Short mmCIF file of C-alpha atoms in Angstrom, two decimals:
data_model
loop_
_atom_site.label_atom_id
_atom_site.label_comp_id
_atom_site.label_asym_id
_atom_site.label_seq_id
_atom_site.Cartn_x
_atom_site.Cartn_y
_atom_site.Cartn_z
CA UNK A 177 2.47 -32.15 105.56
CA UNK A 178 1.05 -29.53 103.28
CA UNK A 179 -2.03 -30.63 101.37
CA UNK A 180 -1.84 -30.68 97.56
CA UNK A 181 -3.93 -29.19 94.79
CA UNK A 182 -6.02 -32.24 94.61
CA UNK A 183 -6.68 -32.53 98.51
CA UNK A 184 -7.84 -28.66 98.58
CA UNK A 185 -9.88 -29.30 95.45
CA UNK A 186 -11.64 -32.04 97.75
CA UNK A 187 -11.41 -30.27 100.84
CA UNK A 188 -13.79 -27.39 98.80
CA UNK A 189 -15.70 -29.95 97.48
CA UNK A 190 -16.33 -31.33 100.59
CA UNK A 191 -17.80 -27.59 101.82
CA UNK A 192 -18.87 -26.42 98.32
CA UNK A 193 -22.44 -24.82 99.90
CA UNK A 194 -20.00 -22.26 101.91
CA UNK A 195 -17.59 -22.16 98.87
CA UNK A 196 -20.29 -21.11 97.06
CA UNK A 197 -22.26 -18.70 99.61
CA UNK A 198 -18.55 -16.99 99.72
CA UNK A 199 -17.64 -16.53 95.99
CA UNK A 200 -21.03 -16.96 94.44
CA UNK A 201 -23.15 -14.87 96.38
CA UNK A 202 -25.25 -13.41 93.55
CA UNK A 203 -26.39 -17.39 93.29
CA UNK A 204 -28.80 -19.12 95.62
CA UNK A 205 -29.18 -23.41 96.21
CA UNK A 206 -32.17 -24.87 94.50
CA UNK A 207 -31.83 -28.71 95.63
CA UNK A 208 -28.77 -30.24 95.32
CA UNK A 209 -27.26 -27.16 92.96
CA UNK A 210 -26.22 -23.87 93.53
CA UNK A 211 -27.51 -21.23 90.84
CA UNK A 212 -25.64 -18.43 89.19
CA UNK A 213 -25.08 -16.38 86.16
CA UNK A 214 -21.32 -16.97 85.63
CA UNK A 215 -17.79 -17.64 87.02
CA UNK A 216 -17.59 -13.92 87.48
CA UNK A 217 -20.64 -13.98 89.65
CA UNK A 218 -22.93 -12.41 88.17
CA UNK A 219 -26.69 -13.18 88.87
CA UNK A 220 -28.45 -15.57 86.55
CA UNK A 221 -29.26 -19.22 86.62
CA UNK A 222 -26.49 -20.18 83.70
CA UNK A 223 -23.86 -21.92 85.73
CA UNK A 224 -25.03 -24.55 88.06
CA UNK A 225 -22.91 -26.42 90.75
CA UNK A 226 -23.42 -29.45 92.24
CA UNK A 227 -23.62 -29.03 96.18
CA UNK A 228 -23.51 -32.98 97.27
CA UNK A 229 -23.92 -36.39 96.12
CA UNK A 230 -27.25 -36.99 97.37
CA UNK A 231 -30.32 -36.97 94.81
CA UNK A 232 -28.80 -39.26 92.20
CA UNK A 233 -26.98 -37.87 89.11
CA UNK A 234 -23.48 -38.44 87.84
CA UNK A 235 -22.04 -34.89 88.94
CA UNK A 236 -19.54 -35.00 91.64
CA UNK A 237 -20.04 -32.28 94.56
CA UNK A 238 -17.90 -29.31 93.77
CA UNK A 239 -18.12 -29.76 89.93
CA UNK A 240 -19.91 -27.00 87.73
CA UNK A 241 -21.05 -26.40 84.60
CA UNK A 242 -21.98 -22.75 82.78
CA UNK A 243 -24.72 -23.88 80.43
CA UNK A 244 -24.29 -20.92 78.00
CA UNK A 245 -20.00 -21.00 77.57
CA UNK A 246 -20.01 -25.07 77.85
CA UNK A 247 -17.18 -24.05 80.46
CA UNK A 248 -16.90 -26.81 83.22
CA UNK A 249 -14.74 -27.12 86.27
CA UNK A 250 -14.05 -27.48 90.00
CA UNK A 251 -14.43 -24.90 92.69
CA UNK A 252 -10.44 -23.70 92.52
CA UNK A 253 -11.59 -22.84 89.06
CA UNK A 254 -14.35 -20.82 90.80
CA UNK A 255 -12.36 -19.04 93.17
CA UNK A 256 -9.73 -17.89 90.49
CA UNK A 257 -12.34 -16.38 88.40
CA UNK A 258 -14.20 -14.40 91.12
CA UNK A 259 -10.57 -13.40 92.63
CA UNK A 260 -9.34 -12.65 89.40
CA UNK A 261 -5.82 -15.02 89.86
CA UNK A 262 -3.76 -15.81 86.74
CA UNK A 263 -1.67 -18.31 88.09
CA UNK A 264 -2.36 -21.76 90.68
CA UNK A 265 -0.40 -20.36 93.63
CA UNK A 266 -2.57 -17.37 94.18
CA UNK A 267 -5.62 -19.41 94.05
CA UNK A 268 -4.45 -22.26 96.20
CA UNK A 269 -3.29 -19.48 98.71
CA UNK A 270 -6.69 -17.99 98.53
CA UNK A 271 -8.27 -21.73 99.19
CA UNK A 272 -6.06 -22.29 102.22
CA UNK A 273 -7.41 -18.86 103.28
CA UNK A 274 -10.93 -20.06 103.21
CA UNK A 275 -10.05 -23.71 104.46
CA UNK A 276 -8.16 -22.26 107.41
CA UNK A 277 -5.10 -24.36 106.44
CA UNK A 278 -1.22 -23.33 106.85
CA UNK A 279 -0.17 -21.56 103.87
CA UNK A 280 2.19 -23.33 101.72
CA UNK A 281 6.03 -22.59 101.28
CA UNK A 282 6.70 -20.13 98.05
CA UNK A 283 7.29 -22.00 95.25
CA UNK A 284 6.78 -21.01 91.63
CA UNK A 285 3.86 -22.20 89.82
CA UNK A 286 3.64 -20.37 86.85
CA UNK A 287 0.98 -22.23 85.26
CA UNK A 288 -2.28 -20.50 84.41
CA UNK A 289 -4.91 -21.75 86.45
CA UNK A 290 -7.85 -21.58 83.95
CA UNK A 291 -5.70 -23.44 81.48
CA UNK A 292 -7.73 -26.58 82.66
CA UNK A 293 -10.43 -25.30 81.76
CA UNK A 294 -12.53 -25.65 78.10
CA UNK A 295 -9.58 -28.12 76.06
CA UNK A 296 -12.23 -30.65 75.51
CA UNK A 297 -15.15 -27.84 74.45
CA UNK A 298 -12.14 -26.45 72.45
CA UNK A 299 -11.62 -29.44 70.38
CA UNK A 300 -15.22 -29.76 69.69
CA UNK A 301 -15.39 -26.32 68.86
CA UNK A 302 -12.71 -27.01 66.09
CA UNK A 303 -14.66 -29.92 65.08
CA UNK A 304 -17.56 -27.85 64.36
CA UNK A 305 -16.20 -25.11 62.60
CA UNK A 306 -14.35 -27.14 60.44
CA UNK A 307 -18.14 -29.23 59.80
CA UNK A 308 -20.01 -26.24 59.02
CA UNK A 309 -20.14 -24.22 55.68
CA UNK A 310 -20.41 -20.57 54.50
CA UNK A 311 -23.93 -18.74 55.63
CA UNK A 312 -24.77 -17.73 51.41
CA UNK A 313 -27.82 -19.31 50.53
CA UNK A 314 -28.30 -20.85 53.85
CA UNK A 315 -31.13 -20.99 56.86
CA UNK A 316 -28.78 -18.79 58.74
CA UNK A 317 -28.80 -16.28 56.30
CA UNK A 318 -32.96 -16.36 55.96
CA UNK A 319 -32.91 -15.85 59.40
CA UNK A 320 -30.63 -13.23 59.52
CA UNK A 321 -32.68 -11.13 57.00
CA UNK A 322 -35.65 -11.75 59.30
CA UNK A 323 -34.06 -9.50 61.82
CA UNK A 324 -33.34 -6.89 59.27
CA UNK A 325 -29.68 -8.27 58.73
CA UNK A 326 -28.74 -8.66 54.97
CA UNK A 327 -25.12 -7.04 54.94
CA UNK A 328 -23.72 -10.33 55.49
CA UNK A 329 -20.94 -10.54 52.37
CA UNK A 330 -17.34 -10.85 53.66
CA UNK A 331 -18.92 -11.99 57.13
CA UNK A 332 -16.19 -14.88 57.50
CA UNK A 333 -17.01 -15.36 61.37
CA UNK A 334 -20.33 -16.99 60.24
CA UNK A 335 -20.94 -20.46 58.76
CA UNK A 336 -24.03 -22.60 58.71
CA UNK A 337 -24.69 -26.46 60.18
CA UNK A 338 -27.63 -28.07 58.94
CA UNK A 339 -27.60 -30.48 61.70
CA UNK A 340 -25.97 -29.06 64.87
CA UNK A 341 -26.00 -31.20 68.47
CA UNK A 342 -28.18 -29.64 70.90
CA UNK A 343 -28.23 -31.42 74.44
CA UNK A 344 -31.84 -30.75 76.14
CA UNK A 345 -31.86 -28.94 79.87
CA UNK A 346 -34.05 -28.92 82.43
CA UNK A 347 -36.35 -26.44 80.99
CA UNK A 348 -36.96 -28.27 77.58
CA UNK A 349 -40.13 -29.99 76.87
CA UNK A 350 -39.46 -34.01 77.03
CA UNK A 351 -38.33 -35.77 74.14
CA UNK A 352 -37.08 -32.26 72.09
CA UNK A 353 -35.32 -33.37 69.24
CA UNK A 354 -31.50 -32.99 69.61
CA UNK A 355 -30.40 -31.91 66.09
CA UNK A 356 -31.26 -28.36 64.58
CA UNK A 357 -30.13 -26.64 62.03
CA UNK A 358 -27.65 -23.50 63.46
CA UNK A 359 -26.07 -19.98 62.65
CA UNK A 360 -22.23 -20.99 64.08
CA UNK A 361 -20.38 -18.50 64.55
CA UNK A 362 -16.36 -18.29 65.36
CA UNK A 363 -15.31 -16.79 68.74
CA UNK A 364 -11.62 -15.70 67.94
CA UNK A 365 -8.61 -13.86 70.24
CA UNK A 366 -7.15 -10.94 69.22
CA UNK A 367 -4.40 -12.63 67.08
CA UNK A 368 -7.20 -14.33 65.06
CA UNK A 369 -6.71 -17.84 66.45
CA UNK A 370 -10.22 -19.68 67.07
CA UNK A 371 -10.89 -20.14 71.09
CA UNK A 372 -14.50 -21.22 70.96
CA UNK A 373 -18.00 -21.29 68.64
CA UNK A 374 -21.31 -19.65 69.26
CA UNK A 375 -24.06 -21.85 68.12
CA UNK A 376 -27.36 -20.15 67.41
CA UNK A 377 -30.17 -23.14 66.86
CA UNK A 378 -32.63 -22.44 64.23
CA UNK A 379 -36.49 -23.19 63.85
CA UNK A 380 -36.34 -25.28 60.10
CA UNK A 381 -38.84 -22.43 58.50
CA UNK A 382 -35.77 -20.05 59.12
CA UNK A 383 -37.91 -17.24 60.11
CA UNK A 384 -36.95 -17.62 64.55
CA UNK A 385 -34.72 -19.45 67.08
CA UNK A 386 -35.49 -23.28 67.34
CA UNK A 387 -37.60 -24.03 70.36
CA UNK A 388 -35.04 -24.91 72.76
CA UNK A 389 -33.74 -23.44 76.30
CA UNK A 390 -31.73 -21.58 75.74
CA UNK A 391 -31.73 -21.19 71.70
CA UNK A 392 -28.05 -19.85 72.03
CA UNK A 393 -24.62 -21.87 73.66
CA UNK A 394 -20.94 -21.09 73.24
CA UNK A 395 -18.55 -23.24 73.90
CA UNK A 396 -14.42 -23.20 73.87
CA UNK A 397 -12.15 -20.75 75.66
CA UNK A 398 -14.25 -17.54 75.85
CA UNK A 399 -12.80 -14.93 78.13
CA UNK A 400 -11.27 -11.94 76.63
CA UNK A 401 -12.55 -13.18 72.68
CA UNK A 402 -15.42 -12.29 70.46
CA UNK A 403 -16.92 -12.94 67.33
CA UNK A 404 -15.14 -10.41 65.07
CA UNK A 405 -16.38 -8.56 61.89
CA UNK A 406 -13.49 -6.76 60.09
CA UNK A 407 -9.88 -6.15 60.95
CA UNK A 408 -8.87 -4.44 63.88
CA UNK A 409 -7.92 -0.85 64.13
CA UNK A 410 -7.41 2.61 66.30
CA UNK A 411 -11.59 2.73 66.31
CA UNK A 412 -13.93 -0.02 66.86
CA UNK A 413 -17.21 -0.69 68.21
CA UNK A 414 -17.89 -3.70 70.63
CA UNK A 415 -21.08 -5.17 72.23
CA UNK A 416 -22.86 -8.40 73.62
CA UNK A 417 -25.18 -9.99 70.68
CA UNK A 418 -23.88 -10.86 67.30
CA UNK A 419 -27.28 -9.57 66.09
CA UNK A 420 -26.92 -6.22 67.32
CA UNK A 421 -23.19 -6.18 66.26
CA UNK A 422 -24.15 -7.35 62.70
CA UNK A 423 -27.55 -4.36 63.18
CA UNK A 424 -24.59 -1.74 63.41
CA UNK A 425 -22.70 -3.17 60.56
CA UNK A 426 -25.82 -2.85 58.19
CA UNK A 427 -25.52 1.21 58.84
CA UNK A 428 -21.60 1.41 59.17
CA UNK A 429 -20.10 -1.57 57.06
CA UNK A 430 -16.31 -0.90 57.39
CA UNK A 431 -16.47 -0.28 61.01
CA UNK A 432 -14.46 -3.21 62.86
CA UNK A 433 -16.94 -4.41 65.10
CA UNK A 434 -16.68 -7.36 67.73
CA UNK A 435 -19.62 -9.29 69.70
CA UNK A 436 -18.44 -10.16 73.16
CA UNK A 437 -21.47 -12.68 73.41
CA UNK A 438 -22.31 -11.54 77.19
CA UNK A 439 -22.01 -8.74 79.43
CA UNK A 440 -19.69 -10.33 81.72
CA UNK A 441 -17.24 -11.43 78.19
CA UNK A 442 -18.08 -7.59 77.22
CA UNK A 443 -16.46 -6.34 80.35
CA UNK A 444 -12.96 -8.57 80.09
CA UNK A 445 -12.95 -8.07 76.33
CA UNK A 446 -9.29 -8.00 75.39
CA UNK A 447 -8.29 -4.96 73.72
CA UNK A 448 -6.80 -5.07 70.08
CA UNK A 449 -2.74 -3.32 70.11
CA UNK A 450 -3.80 -0.40 68.24
CA UNK A 451 -7.10 0.45 69.35
CA UNK A 452 -7.62 4.06 70.63
CA UNK A 453 -11.42 4.44 70.65
CA UNK A 454 -13.84 1.93 71.38
CA UNK A 455 -17.88 2.52 70.79
CA UNK A 456 -19.96 0.08 72.73
CA UNK A 457 -23.12 -1.00 72.04
CA UNK A 458 -24.77 -1.04 75.36
CA UNK A 459 -27.83 -3.18 76.14
CA UNK A 460 -30.55 -1.43 78.03
CA UNK A 461 -30.57 -3.36 81.23
CA UNK A 462 -28.35 -3.39 84.56
CA UNK A 463 -25.93 -6.29 83.27
CA UNK A 464 -25.10 -3.71 79.96
CA UNK A 465 -24.56 -0.85 81.80
CA UNK A 466 -22.25 -3.11 84.19
CA UNK A 467 -20.27 -4.47 81.36
CA UNK A 468 -20.05 -0.85 80.35
CA UNK A 469 -18.73 0.52 83.37
CA UNK A 470 -16.23 -2.20 83.88
CA UNK A 471 -14.91 -1.92 80.28
CA UNK A 472 -14.49 1.78 80.51
CA UNK A 473 -12.30 1.37 83.41
CA UNK A 474 -10.34 -1.03 82.29
CA UNK A 475 -9.49 1.39 79.04
CA UNK A 476 -8.66 3.79 80.61
CA UNK A 477 -5.57 2.19 81.82
CA UNK A 478 -4.99 1.40 78.36
CA UNK A 479 -5.20 4.68 77.24
CA UNK A 480 -8.46 3.81 75.57
CA UNK A 481 -11.44 6.37 74.99
CA UNK A 482 -14.92 4.62 75.52
CA UNK A 483 -18.11 5.97 74.30
CA UNK A 484 -21.30 4.39 75.09
CA UNK A 485 -23.86 3.67 72.19
CA UNK A 486 -27.28 3.46 73.35
CA UNK A 487 -30.31 1.97 71.61
CA UNK A 488 -33.91 3.35 71.79
CA UNK A 489 -34.95 0.03 72.34
CA UNK A 490 -33.70 -2.79 74.28
CA UNK A 491 -30.94 -3.26 71.71
CA UNK A 492 -30.05 -2.04 68.18
CA UNK A 493 -31.51 -4.96 66.62
CA UNK A 494 -35.00 -4.36 67.86
CA UNK A 495 -34.20 -0.53 66.46
CA UNK A 496 -33.16 -1.95 62.79
CA UNK A 497 -36.25 -4.44 62.77
CA UNK A 498 -38.66 -1.37 63.90
CA UNK A 499 -37.15 1.64 62.35
CA UNK A 500 -34.78 0.55 59.24
CA UNK A 501 -31.45 1.07 58.43
CA UNK A 502 -31.92 5.01 57.99
CA UNK A 503 -33.45 5.53 61.18
CA UNK A 504 -30.32 3.40 62.76
CA UNK A 505 -27.92 5.37 61.20
CA UNK A 506 -29.22 8.68 61.68
CA UNK A 507 -29.10 7.39 65.55
CA UNK A 508 -25.92 6.29 65.53
CA UNK A 509 -24.66 9.88 63.67
CA UNK A 510 -25.83 11.67 66.69
CA UNK A 511 -23.73 9.49 68.82
CA UNK A 512 -20.74 8.82 67.48
CA UNK A 513 -17.50 11.63 67.37
CA UNK A 514 -18.11 13.62 64.18
CA UNK A 515 -14.97 12.44 62.75
CA UNK A 516 -16.19 8.99 62.74
CA UNK A 517 -19.82 9.83 61.54
CA UNK A 518 -18.13 11.34 58.76
CA UNK A 519 -15.80 8.15 58.06
CA UNK A 520 -18.27 5.71 58.94
CA UNK A 521 -21.72 6.76 58.04
CA UNK A 522 -20.67 9.37 55.22
CA UNK A 523 -21.41 12.97 54.94
CA UNK A 524 -24.85 13.74 56.46
#
């Protein structure tokens, strides 16, 4: 008798630490949890997997949550993401090999493996977006202006919520409040459909982020999607952070932009059909460089040219705050293709 998907998921959970050591090798164990950056095995601590049912708590062994994205699931989802599977059959076959189980007879299992992920968080994202309002004359606009970002007219992807729920984490101070004003950003796919939202919780003074850890979280179906400013075209720019891409918009308001929200999601960004050249605003850290390399490899297979845009400091928002939009424009002009420099920055 062959094992069912639920049986395999249970057996993986019984061997949760071994699964994590094999598929999430860039993480490490701390107490009853395995910590790693995300489902793509990036270094970090955002994603945590419950390893055992000892030590109290309601989480079941093998269940995981990514505090940054809001995604959650079981160890079959981890295997699917790390191995790049698109259907459940491939993931079950890999899990059987790991568990030394007999192979399953070939049958059609075309349902996407990760379709189970994020459904509830997608619904929550849609509700939050509907409950938010345009950022004009709000604390969100005040926050962005403090970061040097004032050209927010026409940014339909941005909204404001005056009291957005925040779930305190292990790193927060005891008794931290659960409702904060927040900048809300729509995460959409290449067709413009809402797939999630990104929240930046704000200090009530409006000049900084809220004193919570982390002050940013996303929820919904994020892989391949992003926060979009402008309509897709043959020439676009993409990067990790919302403030980074809005800083580029200060200098190049006509350039279509995508904020992918993290290095891992930047590397997996879905390419619009019309795209011919993609400028990539690279964060000055190893994760940012790795995302550029992986994105460029994927783009090459699609016939899309990639060009790196490099900030003088850690990112382009830091450059904007420190030196202003004129210096930022000058730095971008030296890195854009000449035809794009004239098109998006004007004659120099």
